[in-house]
Short mmCIF file of C-alpha atoms in Angstrom, two decimals:
data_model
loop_
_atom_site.label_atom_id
_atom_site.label_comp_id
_atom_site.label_asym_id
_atom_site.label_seq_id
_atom_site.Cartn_x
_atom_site.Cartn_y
_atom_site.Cartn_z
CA UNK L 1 52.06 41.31 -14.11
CA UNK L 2 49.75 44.00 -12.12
CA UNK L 3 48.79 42.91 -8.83
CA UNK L 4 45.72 44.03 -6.30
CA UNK L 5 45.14 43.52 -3.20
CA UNK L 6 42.15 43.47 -1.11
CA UNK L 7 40.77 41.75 1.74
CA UNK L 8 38.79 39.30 0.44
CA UNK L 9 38.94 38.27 -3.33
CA UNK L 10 35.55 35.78 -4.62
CA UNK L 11 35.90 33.70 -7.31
CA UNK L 12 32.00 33.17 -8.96
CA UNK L 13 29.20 35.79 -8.68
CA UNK L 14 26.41 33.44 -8.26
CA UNK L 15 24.01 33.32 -5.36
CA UNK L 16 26.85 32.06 -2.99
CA UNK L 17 29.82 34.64 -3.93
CA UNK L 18 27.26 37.88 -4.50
CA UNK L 19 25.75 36.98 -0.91
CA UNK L 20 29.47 36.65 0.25
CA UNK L 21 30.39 39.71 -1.38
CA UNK L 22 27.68 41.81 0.33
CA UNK L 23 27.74 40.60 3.60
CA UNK L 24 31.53 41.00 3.26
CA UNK L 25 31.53 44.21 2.06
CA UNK L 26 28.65 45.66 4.84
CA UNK L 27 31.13 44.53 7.72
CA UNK L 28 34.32 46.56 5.87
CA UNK L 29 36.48 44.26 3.97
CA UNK L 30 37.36 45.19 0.72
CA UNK L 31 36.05 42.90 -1.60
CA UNK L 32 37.05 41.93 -5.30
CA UNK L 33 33.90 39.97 -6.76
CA UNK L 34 35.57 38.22 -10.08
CA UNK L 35 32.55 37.21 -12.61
CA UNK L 36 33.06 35.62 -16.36
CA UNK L 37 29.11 35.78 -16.99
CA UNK L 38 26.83 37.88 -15.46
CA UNK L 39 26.39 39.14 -11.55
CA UNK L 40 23.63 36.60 -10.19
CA UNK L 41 24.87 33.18 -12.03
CA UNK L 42 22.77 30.44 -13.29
CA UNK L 43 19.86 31.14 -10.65
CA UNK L 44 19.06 34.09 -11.80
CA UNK L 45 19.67 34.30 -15.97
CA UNK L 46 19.30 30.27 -15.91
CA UNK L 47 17.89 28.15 -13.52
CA UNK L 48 15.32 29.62 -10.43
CA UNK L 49 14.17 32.59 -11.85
CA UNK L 50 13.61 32.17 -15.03
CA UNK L 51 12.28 28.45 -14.87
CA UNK L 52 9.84 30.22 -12.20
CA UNK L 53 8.59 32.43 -14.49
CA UNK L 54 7.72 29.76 -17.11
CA UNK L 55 5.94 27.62 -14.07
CA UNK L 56 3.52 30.95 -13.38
CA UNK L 57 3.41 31.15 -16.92
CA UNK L 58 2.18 27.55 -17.01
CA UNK L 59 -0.41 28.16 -13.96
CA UNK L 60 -1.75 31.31 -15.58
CA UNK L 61 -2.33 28.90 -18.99
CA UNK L 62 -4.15 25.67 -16.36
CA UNK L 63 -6.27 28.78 -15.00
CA UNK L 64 -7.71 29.61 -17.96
CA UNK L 65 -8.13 26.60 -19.30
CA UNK L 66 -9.66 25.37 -16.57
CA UNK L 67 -11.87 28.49 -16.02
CA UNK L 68 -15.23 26.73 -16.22
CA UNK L 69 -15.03 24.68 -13.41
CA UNK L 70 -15.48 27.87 -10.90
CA UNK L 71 -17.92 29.11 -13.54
CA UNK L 72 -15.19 31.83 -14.99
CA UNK L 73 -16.20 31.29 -18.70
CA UNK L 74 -12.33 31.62 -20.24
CA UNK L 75 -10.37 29.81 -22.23
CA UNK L 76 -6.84 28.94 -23.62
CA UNK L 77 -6.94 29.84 -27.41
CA UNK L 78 -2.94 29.14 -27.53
CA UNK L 79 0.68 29.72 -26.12
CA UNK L 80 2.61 32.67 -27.40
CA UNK L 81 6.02 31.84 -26.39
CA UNK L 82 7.38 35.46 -27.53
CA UNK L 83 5.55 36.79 -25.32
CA UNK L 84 6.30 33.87 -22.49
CA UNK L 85 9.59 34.65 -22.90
CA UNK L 86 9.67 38.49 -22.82
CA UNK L 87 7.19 38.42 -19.56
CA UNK L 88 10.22 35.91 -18.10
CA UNK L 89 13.03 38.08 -19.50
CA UNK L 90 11.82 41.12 -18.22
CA UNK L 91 11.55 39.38 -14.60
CA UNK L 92 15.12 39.09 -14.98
CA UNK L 93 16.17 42.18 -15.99
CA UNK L 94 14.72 44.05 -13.05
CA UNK L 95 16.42 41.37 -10.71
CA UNK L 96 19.66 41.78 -12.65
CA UNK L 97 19.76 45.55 -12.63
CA UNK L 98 18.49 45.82 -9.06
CA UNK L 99 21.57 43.30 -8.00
CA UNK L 100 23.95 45.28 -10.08
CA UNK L 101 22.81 48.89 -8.12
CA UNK L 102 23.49 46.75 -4.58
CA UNK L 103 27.02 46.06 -5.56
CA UNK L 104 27.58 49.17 -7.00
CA UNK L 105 26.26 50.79 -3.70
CA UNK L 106 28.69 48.66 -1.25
CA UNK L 107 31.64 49.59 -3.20
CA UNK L 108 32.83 46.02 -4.25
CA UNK L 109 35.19 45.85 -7.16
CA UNK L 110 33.11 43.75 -9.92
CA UNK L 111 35.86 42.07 -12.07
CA UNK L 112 34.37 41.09 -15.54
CA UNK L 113 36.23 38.12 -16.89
CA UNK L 114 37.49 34.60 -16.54
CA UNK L 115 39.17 33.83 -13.13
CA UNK L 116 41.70 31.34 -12.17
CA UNK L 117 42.81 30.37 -9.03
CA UNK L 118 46.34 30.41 -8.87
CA UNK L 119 47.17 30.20 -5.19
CA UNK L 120 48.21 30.46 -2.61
CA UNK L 121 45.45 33.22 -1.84
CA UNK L 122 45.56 35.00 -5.47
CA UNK L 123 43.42 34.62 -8.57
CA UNK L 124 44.40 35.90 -12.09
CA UNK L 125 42.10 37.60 -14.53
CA UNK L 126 43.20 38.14 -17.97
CA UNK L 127 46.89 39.24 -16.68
CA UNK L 128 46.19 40.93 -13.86
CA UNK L 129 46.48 39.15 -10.30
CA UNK L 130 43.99 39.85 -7.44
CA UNK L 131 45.22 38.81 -3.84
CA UNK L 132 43.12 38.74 -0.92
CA UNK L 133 43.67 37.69 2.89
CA UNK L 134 41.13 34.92 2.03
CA UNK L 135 39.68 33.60 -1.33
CA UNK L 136 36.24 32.50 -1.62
CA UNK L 137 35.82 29.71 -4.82
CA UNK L 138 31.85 29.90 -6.01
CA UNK L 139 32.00 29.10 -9.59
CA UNK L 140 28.83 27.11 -9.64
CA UNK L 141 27.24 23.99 -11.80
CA UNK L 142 26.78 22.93 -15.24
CA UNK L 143 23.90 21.31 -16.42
CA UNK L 144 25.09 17.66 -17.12
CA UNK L 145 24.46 15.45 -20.26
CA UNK L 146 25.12 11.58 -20.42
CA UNK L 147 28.27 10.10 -21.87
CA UNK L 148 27.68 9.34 -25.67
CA UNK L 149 24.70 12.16 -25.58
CA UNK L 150 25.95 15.08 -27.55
CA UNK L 151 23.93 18.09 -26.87
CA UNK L 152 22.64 20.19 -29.68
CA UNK L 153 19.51 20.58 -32.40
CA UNK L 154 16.34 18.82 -30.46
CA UNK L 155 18.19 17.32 -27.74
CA UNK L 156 18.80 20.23 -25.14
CA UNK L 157 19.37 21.00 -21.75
CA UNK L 158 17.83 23.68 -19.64
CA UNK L 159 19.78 26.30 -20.50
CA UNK L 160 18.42 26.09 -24.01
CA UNK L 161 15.02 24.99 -23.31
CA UNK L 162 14.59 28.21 -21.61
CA UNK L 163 14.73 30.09 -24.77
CA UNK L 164 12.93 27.48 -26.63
CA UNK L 165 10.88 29.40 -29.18
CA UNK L 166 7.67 26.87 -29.40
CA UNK L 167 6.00 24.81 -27.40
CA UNK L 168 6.75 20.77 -28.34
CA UNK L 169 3.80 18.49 -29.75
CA UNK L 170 5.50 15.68 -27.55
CA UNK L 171 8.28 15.98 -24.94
CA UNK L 172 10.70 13.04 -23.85
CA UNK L 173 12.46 14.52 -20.20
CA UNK L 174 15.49 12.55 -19.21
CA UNK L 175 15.48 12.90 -15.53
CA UNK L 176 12.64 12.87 -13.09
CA UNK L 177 14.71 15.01 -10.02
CA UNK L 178 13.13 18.53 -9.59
CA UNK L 179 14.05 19.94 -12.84
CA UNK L 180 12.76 17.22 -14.71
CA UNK L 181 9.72 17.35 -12.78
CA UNK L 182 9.22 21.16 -12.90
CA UNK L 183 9.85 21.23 -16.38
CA UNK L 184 7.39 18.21 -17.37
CA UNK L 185 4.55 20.64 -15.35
CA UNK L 186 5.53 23.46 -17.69
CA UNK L 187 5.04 21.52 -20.96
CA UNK L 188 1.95 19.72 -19.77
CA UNK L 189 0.39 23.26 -19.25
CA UNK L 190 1.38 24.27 -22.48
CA UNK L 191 -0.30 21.19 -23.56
CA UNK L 192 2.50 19.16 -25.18
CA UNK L 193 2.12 15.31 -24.75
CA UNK L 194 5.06 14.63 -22.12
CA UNK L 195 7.08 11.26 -21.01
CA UNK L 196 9.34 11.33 -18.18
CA UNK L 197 12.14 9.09 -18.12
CA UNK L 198 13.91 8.45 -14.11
CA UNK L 199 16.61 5.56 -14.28
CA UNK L 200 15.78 5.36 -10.01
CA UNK L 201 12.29 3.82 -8.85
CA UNK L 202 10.89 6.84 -8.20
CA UNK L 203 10.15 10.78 -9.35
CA UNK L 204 11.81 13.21 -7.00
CA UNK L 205 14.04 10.23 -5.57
CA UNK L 206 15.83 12.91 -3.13
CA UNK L 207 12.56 13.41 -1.71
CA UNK L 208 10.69 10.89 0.94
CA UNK L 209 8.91 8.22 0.08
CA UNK L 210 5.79 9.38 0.56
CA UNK L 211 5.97 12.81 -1.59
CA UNK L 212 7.15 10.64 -4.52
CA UNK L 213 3.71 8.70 -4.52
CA UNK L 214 1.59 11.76 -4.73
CA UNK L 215 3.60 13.27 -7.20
CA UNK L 216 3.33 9.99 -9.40
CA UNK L 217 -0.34 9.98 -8.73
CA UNK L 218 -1.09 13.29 -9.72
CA UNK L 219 0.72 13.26 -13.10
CA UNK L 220 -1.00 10.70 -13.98
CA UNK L 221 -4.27 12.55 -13.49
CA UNK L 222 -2.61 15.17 -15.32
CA UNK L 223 -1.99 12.79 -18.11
CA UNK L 224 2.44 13.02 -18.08
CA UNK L 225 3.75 9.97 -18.44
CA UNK L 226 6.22 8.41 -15.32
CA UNK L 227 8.38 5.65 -16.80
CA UNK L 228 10.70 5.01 -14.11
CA UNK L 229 13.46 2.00 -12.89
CA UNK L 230 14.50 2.32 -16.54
CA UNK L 231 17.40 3.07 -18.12
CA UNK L 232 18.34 5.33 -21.01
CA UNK L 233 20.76 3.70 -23.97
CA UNK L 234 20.67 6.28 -26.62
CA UNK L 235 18.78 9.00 -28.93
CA UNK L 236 19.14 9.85 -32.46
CA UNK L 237 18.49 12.80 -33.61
CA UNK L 238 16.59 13.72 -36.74
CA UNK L 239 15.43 17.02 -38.50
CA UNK L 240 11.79 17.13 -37.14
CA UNK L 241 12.28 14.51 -34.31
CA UNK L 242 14.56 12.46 -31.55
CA UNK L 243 13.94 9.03 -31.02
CA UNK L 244 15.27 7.69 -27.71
CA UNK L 245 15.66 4.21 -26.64
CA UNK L 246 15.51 2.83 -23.46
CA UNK L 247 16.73 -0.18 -21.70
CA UNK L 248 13.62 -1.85 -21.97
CA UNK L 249 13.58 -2.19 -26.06
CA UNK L 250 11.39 0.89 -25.87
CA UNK L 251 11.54 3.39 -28.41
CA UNK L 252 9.94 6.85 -28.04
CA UNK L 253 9.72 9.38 -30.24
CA UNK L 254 9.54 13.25 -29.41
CA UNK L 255 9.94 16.63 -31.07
CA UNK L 256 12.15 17.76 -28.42
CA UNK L 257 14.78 15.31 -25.82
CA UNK L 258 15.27 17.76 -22.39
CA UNK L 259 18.07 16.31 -20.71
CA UNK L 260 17.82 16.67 -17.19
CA UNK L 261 19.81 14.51 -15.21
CA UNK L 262 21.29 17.14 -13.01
CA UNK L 263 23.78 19.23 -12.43
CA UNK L 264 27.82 19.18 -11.61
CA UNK L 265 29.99 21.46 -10.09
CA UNK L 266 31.88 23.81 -12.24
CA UNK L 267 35.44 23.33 -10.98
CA UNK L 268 37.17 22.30 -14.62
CA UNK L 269 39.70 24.84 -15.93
CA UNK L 270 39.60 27.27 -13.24
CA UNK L 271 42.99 25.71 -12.16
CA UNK L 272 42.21 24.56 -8.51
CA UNK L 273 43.70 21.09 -8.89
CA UNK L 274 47.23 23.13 -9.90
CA UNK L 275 47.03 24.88 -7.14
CA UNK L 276 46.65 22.41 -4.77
CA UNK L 277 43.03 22.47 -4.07
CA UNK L 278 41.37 18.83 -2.54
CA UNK L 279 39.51 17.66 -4.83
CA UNK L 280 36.43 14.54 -4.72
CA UNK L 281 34.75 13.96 -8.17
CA UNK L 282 34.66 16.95 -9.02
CA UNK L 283 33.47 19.18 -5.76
CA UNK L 284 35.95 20.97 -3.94
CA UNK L 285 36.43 19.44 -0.31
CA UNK L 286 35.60 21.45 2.47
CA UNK L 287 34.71 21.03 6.39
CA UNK L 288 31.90 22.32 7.99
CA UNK L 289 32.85 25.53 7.94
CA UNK L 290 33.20 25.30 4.38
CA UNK L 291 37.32 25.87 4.85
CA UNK L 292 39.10 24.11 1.92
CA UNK L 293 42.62 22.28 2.45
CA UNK L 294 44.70 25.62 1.92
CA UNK L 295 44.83 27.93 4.64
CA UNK L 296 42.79 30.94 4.70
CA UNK L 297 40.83 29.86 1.15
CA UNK L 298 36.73 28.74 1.14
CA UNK L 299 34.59 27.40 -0.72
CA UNK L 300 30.69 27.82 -1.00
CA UNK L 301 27.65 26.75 -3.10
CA UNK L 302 27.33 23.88 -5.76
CA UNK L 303 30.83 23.50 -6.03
CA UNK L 304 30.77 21.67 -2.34
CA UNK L 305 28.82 18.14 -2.31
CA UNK L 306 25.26 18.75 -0.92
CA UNK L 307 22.43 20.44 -2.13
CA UNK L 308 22.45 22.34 -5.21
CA UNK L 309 20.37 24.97 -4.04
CA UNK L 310 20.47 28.74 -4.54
CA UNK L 311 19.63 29.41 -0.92
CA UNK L 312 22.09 26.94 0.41
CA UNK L 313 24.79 29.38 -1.50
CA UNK L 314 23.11 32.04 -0.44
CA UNK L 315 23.31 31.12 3.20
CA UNK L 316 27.15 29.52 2.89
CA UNK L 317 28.14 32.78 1.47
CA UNK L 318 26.84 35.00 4.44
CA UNK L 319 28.50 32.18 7.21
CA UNK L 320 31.93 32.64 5.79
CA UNK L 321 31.79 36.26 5.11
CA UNK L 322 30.99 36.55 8.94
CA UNK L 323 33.40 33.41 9.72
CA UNK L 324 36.41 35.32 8.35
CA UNK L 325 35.17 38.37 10.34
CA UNK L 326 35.59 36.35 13.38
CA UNK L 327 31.77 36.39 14.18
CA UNK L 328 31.67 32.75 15.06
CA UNK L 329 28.49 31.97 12.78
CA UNK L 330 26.71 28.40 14.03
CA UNK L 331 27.28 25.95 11.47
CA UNK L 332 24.91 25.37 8.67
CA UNK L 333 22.59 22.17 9.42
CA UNK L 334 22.16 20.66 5.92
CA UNK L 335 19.10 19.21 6.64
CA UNK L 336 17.58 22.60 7.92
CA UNK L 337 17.72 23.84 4.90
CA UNK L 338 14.17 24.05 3.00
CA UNK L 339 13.78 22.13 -0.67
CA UNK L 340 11.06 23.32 -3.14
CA UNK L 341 10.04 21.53 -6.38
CA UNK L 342 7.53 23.97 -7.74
CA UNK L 343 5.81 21.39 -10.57
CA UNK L 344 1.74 21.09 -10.21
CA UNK L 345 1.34 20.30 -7.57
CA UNK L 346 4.49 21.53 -5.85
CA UNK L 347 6.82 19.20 -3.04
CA UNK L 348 8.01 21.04 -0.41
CA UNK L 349 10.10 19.52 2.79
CA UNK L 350 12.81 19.97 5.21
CA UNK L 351 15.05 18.11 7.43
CA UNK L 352 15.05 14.20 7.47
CA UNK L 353 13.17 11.45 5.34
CA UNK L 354 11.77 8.81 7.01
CA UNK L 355 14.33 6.50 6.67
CA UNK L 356 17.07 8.54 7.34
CA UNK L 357 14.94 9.34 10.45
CA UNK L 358 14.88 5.85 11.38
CA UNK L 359 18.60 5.50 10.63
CA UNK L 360 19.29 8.65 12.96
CA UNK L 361 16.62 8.16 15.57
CA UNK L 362 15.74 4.47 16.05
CA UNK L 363 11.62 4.62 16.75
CA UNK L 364 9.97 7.18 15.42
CA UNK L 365 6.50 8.82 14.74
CA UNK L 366 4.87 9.75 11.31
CA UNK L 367 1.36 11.24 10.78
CA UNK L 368 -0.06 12.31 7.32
CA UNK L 369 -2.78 15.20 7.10
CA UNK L 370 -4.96 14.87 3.89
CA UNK L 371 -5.58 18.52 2.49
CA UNK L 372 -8.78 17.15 1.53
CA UNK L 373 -9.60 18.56 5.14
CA UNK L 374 -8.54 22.24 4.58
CA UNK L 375 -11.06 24.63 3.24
CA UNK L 376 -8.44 26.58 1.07
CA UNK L 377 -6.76 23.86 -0.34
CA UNK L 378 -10.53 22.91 -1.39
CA UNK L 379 -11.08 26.09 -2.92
CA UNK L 380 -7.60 25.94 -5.14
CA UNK L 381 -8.89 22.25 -5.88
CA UNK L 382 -5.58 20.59 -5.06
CA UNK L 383 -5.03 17.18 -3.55
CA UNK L 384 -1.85 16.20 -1.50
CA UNK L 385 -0.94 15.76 1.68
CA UNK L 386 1.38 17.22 4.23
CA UNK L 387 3.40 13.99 6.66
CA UNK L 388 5.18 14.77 10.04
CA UNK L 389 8.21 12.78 11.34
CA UNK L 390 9.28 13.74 15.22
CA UNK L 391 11.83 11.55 17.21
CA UNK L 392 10.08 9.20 19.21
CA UNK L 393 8.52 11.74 22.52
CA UNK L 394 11.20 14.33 20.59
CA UNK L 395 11.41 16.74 18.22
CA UNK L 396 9.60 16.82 14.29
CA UNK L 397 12.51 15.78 12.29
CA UNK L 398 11.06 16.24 9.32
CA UNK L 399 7.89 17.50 7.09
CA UNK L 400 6.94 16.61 3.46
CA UNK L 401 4.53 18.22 1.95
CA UNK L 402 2.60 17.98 -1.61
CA UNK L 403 -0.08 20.15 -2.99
CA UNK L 404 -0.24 23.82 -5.13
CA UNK L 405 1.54 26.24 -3.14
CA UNK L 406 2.97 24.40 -0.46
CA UNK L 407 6.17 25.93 -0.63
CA UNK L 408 4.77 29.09 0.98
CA UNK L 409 4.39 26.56 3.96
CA UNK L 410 7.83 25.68 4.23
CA UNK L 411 8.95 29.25 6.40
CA UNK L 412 7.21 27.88 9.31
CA UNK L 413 7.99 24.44 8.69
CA UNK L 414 12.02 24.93 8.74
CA UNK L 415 11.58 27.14 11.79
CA UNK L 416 9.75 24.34 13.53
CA UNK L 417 12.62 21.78 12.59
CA UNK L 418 15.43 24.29 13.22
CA UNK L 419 14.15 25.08 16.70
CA UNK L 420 13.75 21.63 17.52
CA UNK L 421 10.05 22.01 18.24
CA UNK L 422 7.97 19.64 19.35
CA UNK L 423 4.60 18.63 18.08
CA UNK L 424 2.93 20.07 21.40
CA UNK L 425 4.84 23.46 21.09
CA UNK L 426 3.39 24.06 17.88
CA UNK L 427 -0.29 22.77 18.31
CA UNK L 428 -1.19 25.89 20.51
CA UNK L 429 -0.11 28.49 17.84
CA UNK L 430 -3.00 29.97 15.98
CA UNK L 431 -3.05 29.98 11.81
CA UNK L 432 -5.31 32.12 10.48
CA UNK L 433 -8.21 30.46 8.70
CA UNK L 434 -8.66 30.09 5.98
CA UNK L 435 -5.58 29.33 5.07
CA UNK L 436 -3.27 26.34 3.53
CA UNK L 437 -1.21 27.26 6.34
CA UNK L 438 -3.80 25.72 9.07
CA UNK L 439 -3.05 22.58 7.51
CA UNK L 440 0.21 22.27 8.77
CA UNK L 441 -1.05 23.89 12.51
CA UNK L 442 -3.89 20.79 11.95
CA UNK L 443 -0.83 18.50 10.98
CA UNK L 444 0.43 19.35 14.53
CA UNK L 445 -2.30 19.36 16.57
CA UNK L 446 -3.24 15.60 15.09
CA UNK L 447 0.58 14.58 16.11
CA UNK L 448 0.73 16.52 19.65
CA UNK L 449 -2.36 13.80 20.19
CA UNK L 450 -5.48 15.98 19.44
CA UNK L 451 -6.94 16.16 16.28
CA UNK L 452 -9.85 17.88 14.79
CA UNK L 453 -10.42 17.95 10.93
CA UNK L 454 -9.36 14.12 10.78
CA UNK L 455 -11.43 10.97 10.32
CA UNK L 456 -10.56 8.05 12.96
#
């Protein structure tokens, strides 16, 4: 069997084992990047950038619908999903090919095909074995379906309702985490009737409390329906319909059943249980600096328990690219990481909840600065909210934010958590006005003890 050797050999090209790859590759290993798909993974041909694409699609269809109401006579005549989809498509393509050049141009060794890991440091594609000084395993998720729910015909996941060629009358979403949620926003634009279904109390259950609430409250003004703390117990597909029943004696009927209860980690088949690999339902086991059980092999991305987040990857494949160059990286704080959920309006946060800040810190501090007091947020006509947790006389811990756009307000707010800032560091920094962004400055100010755009 032909062998090859190289200094580091990556099992996945998602976000995780490109970024690995690169980073690798720009401080002189030799890198094999082994890929069965394309370069870029489900973030970019199936999950963030595509599912972005529809959500601007979605905002672009609200703005003209809504047109009036800043005295811009337009109007929606109608969805052309075609076209949707080639504007989305074509967003990818220029991603893809641009990734594709930046391999190319670092001289990594892109290995089309299926990979398997057969240890102790060597994986196998289609008879040929690649052996590095360290492996890297990124093989990414799967979007996940309920036992008993066989996908196919009206009942879908993600991956097909991205290529879904019209736009439902009615919409039953199984799942109300953040592609549930980001989803229902896209339908609801397109101005299908929409019901989402969340087993948990709450939408968004990963997020606090508090962004939950707003979220709830503005679907409902956006007319989606929020049936949660109920369970799913079947669907039965028909040829123009699904009807799903729910724990409740419910039935509802859609033209189209998005399943959307999350995602698992692709580690089935790709033979690391055979090779010795620690396993825990599922997810590859790993310490915090993402070292597996076997000496000298990694693991990065959704394959390790955490958040499923393309960034996360991204981040966990630059650490151990610079780990195994003996760069002594700081270990990644889970927490620090930012979380989007880019429905209308979006949720944006980063570091701890409130009760896991109460759990960590004992007393704490929470404030919660109405956008109804920022001038731009009054000229995008959004409601929502942005809520500061600091450590008792310590650090913000944590900031949750709802409202369009937010997430271009989370830079500043994970470099105020990751630098341990304190509400009186921030307060004197000025945001330029006027701008969403002076609502979290505001947010501060209020919580370092001197408010000005706040009642009371």
């Amino acid at each position: 069997m032909p062998e090859q050797a190289a200094d580091l050999v990556i099992l996945g090209g998602g976000s995780g084992g490109y970024a690995c790859a690169l980073r690798a590759a720009e401080l002189g290993m030799s890198v094999v990047l082994v890929e069965k798909d394309k370069l870029g993974g489900t973030c970019l041909h199936r999950g963030c950038i595509p599912t972005k694409a529809l959500l601007h699609a979605a905002e672009v269809a609200d703005t003209a619908r809504d047109g009036a109401a800043v005295g811009v006579l337009s109007q929606l005549i109608g969805i052309d999903m075609p076209g949707v989809h080639a504007y989305k498509d074509g967003v990818v393509s220029r991603l893809y090919k641009g990734l594709q050049g930046l391999v190319r141009s670092r001289g990594i060794d892109l290995v089309q095909g299926t990979g398997t890991f057969v240890g102790p440091k060597s994986v196998e594609v289609d008879g040929t074995v690649y052996t590095g000084r360290n492996v890297v395993l990124a093989t990414g998720s799967y979007a996940k379906t309920l036992p008993g729910l066989e996908i196919g015909g009206r009942i879908v996941t993600s991956d097909q309702a991205l290529t879904w060629e019209t736009v439902p009358q009615h919409v039953v979403i199984l799942g109300g985490g953040v592609i549930g949620v980001e989803f229902a926003s896209v339908y609801r634009s397109f101005g299908a009737e929409v019901t989402v279904v969340e087993a948990l109390p709450r939408l968004v259950p990963n997020e606090d409390e508090f962004a939950s609430k707003l979220l709830e409250r503005a679907f409902r003004r956006r007319k989606i329906t929020a049936k949660t703390g109920v369970g799913f117990t079947g669907a039965k597909a028909h040829d123009d319909r699904v009807t799903v029943s729910l724990e409740s004696g419910e039935e509802l009927e859609a033209d189209l059943l998005l399943v959307a209860v999350g995602r698992g980690p692709n580690t089935t088949g790709h033979g690391y249980e055979a090779a010795g690999v620690e396993m825990d339902r599922g997810f590859v086991t790993t310490d915090e600096r993402l070292r597996t059980n076997l000496d000298g092999v990694y693991a990065v991305g959704d394959i390790v328990a955490g958040l499923q987040l393309a960034h996360r990857g991204f981040a966990q494949g630059i650490f151990v690219a610079e780990d195994i160059a003996g760069l002594e990286p700081r270990v990644i704080d889970e927490a620090g990481i930012p979380r989007v959920t880019y429905c209308e309006p979006e949720v944006a946060s980063v570091g701890l909840t409130e009760a896991q800040a109460r759990e960590r810190h004992g007393e704490i501090e929470a404030l919660t600065y109405d956008l109804g007091g920022n001038g731009k947020s009054q000229i995008l006509q959004t409601a929502g909210a942005i809520r500061l947790i600091r450590a008792k006389d310590g650090p913000v811990v944590g900031i949750h934010m709802v409202g369009a756009r937010v997430g271009e307000l989370i830079g500043e707010a994970q470099l105020v958590y990751n630098w341990e800032a304190e509400p009186g560091d921030v307060a004197p920094l000025v945001h330029a006005h006027p701008t969403q962004n002076e609502a979290l400055g505001e947010a501060h100010l209020a919580l370092a003890g001197k408010p000005l755009h706040t009642h009371g």
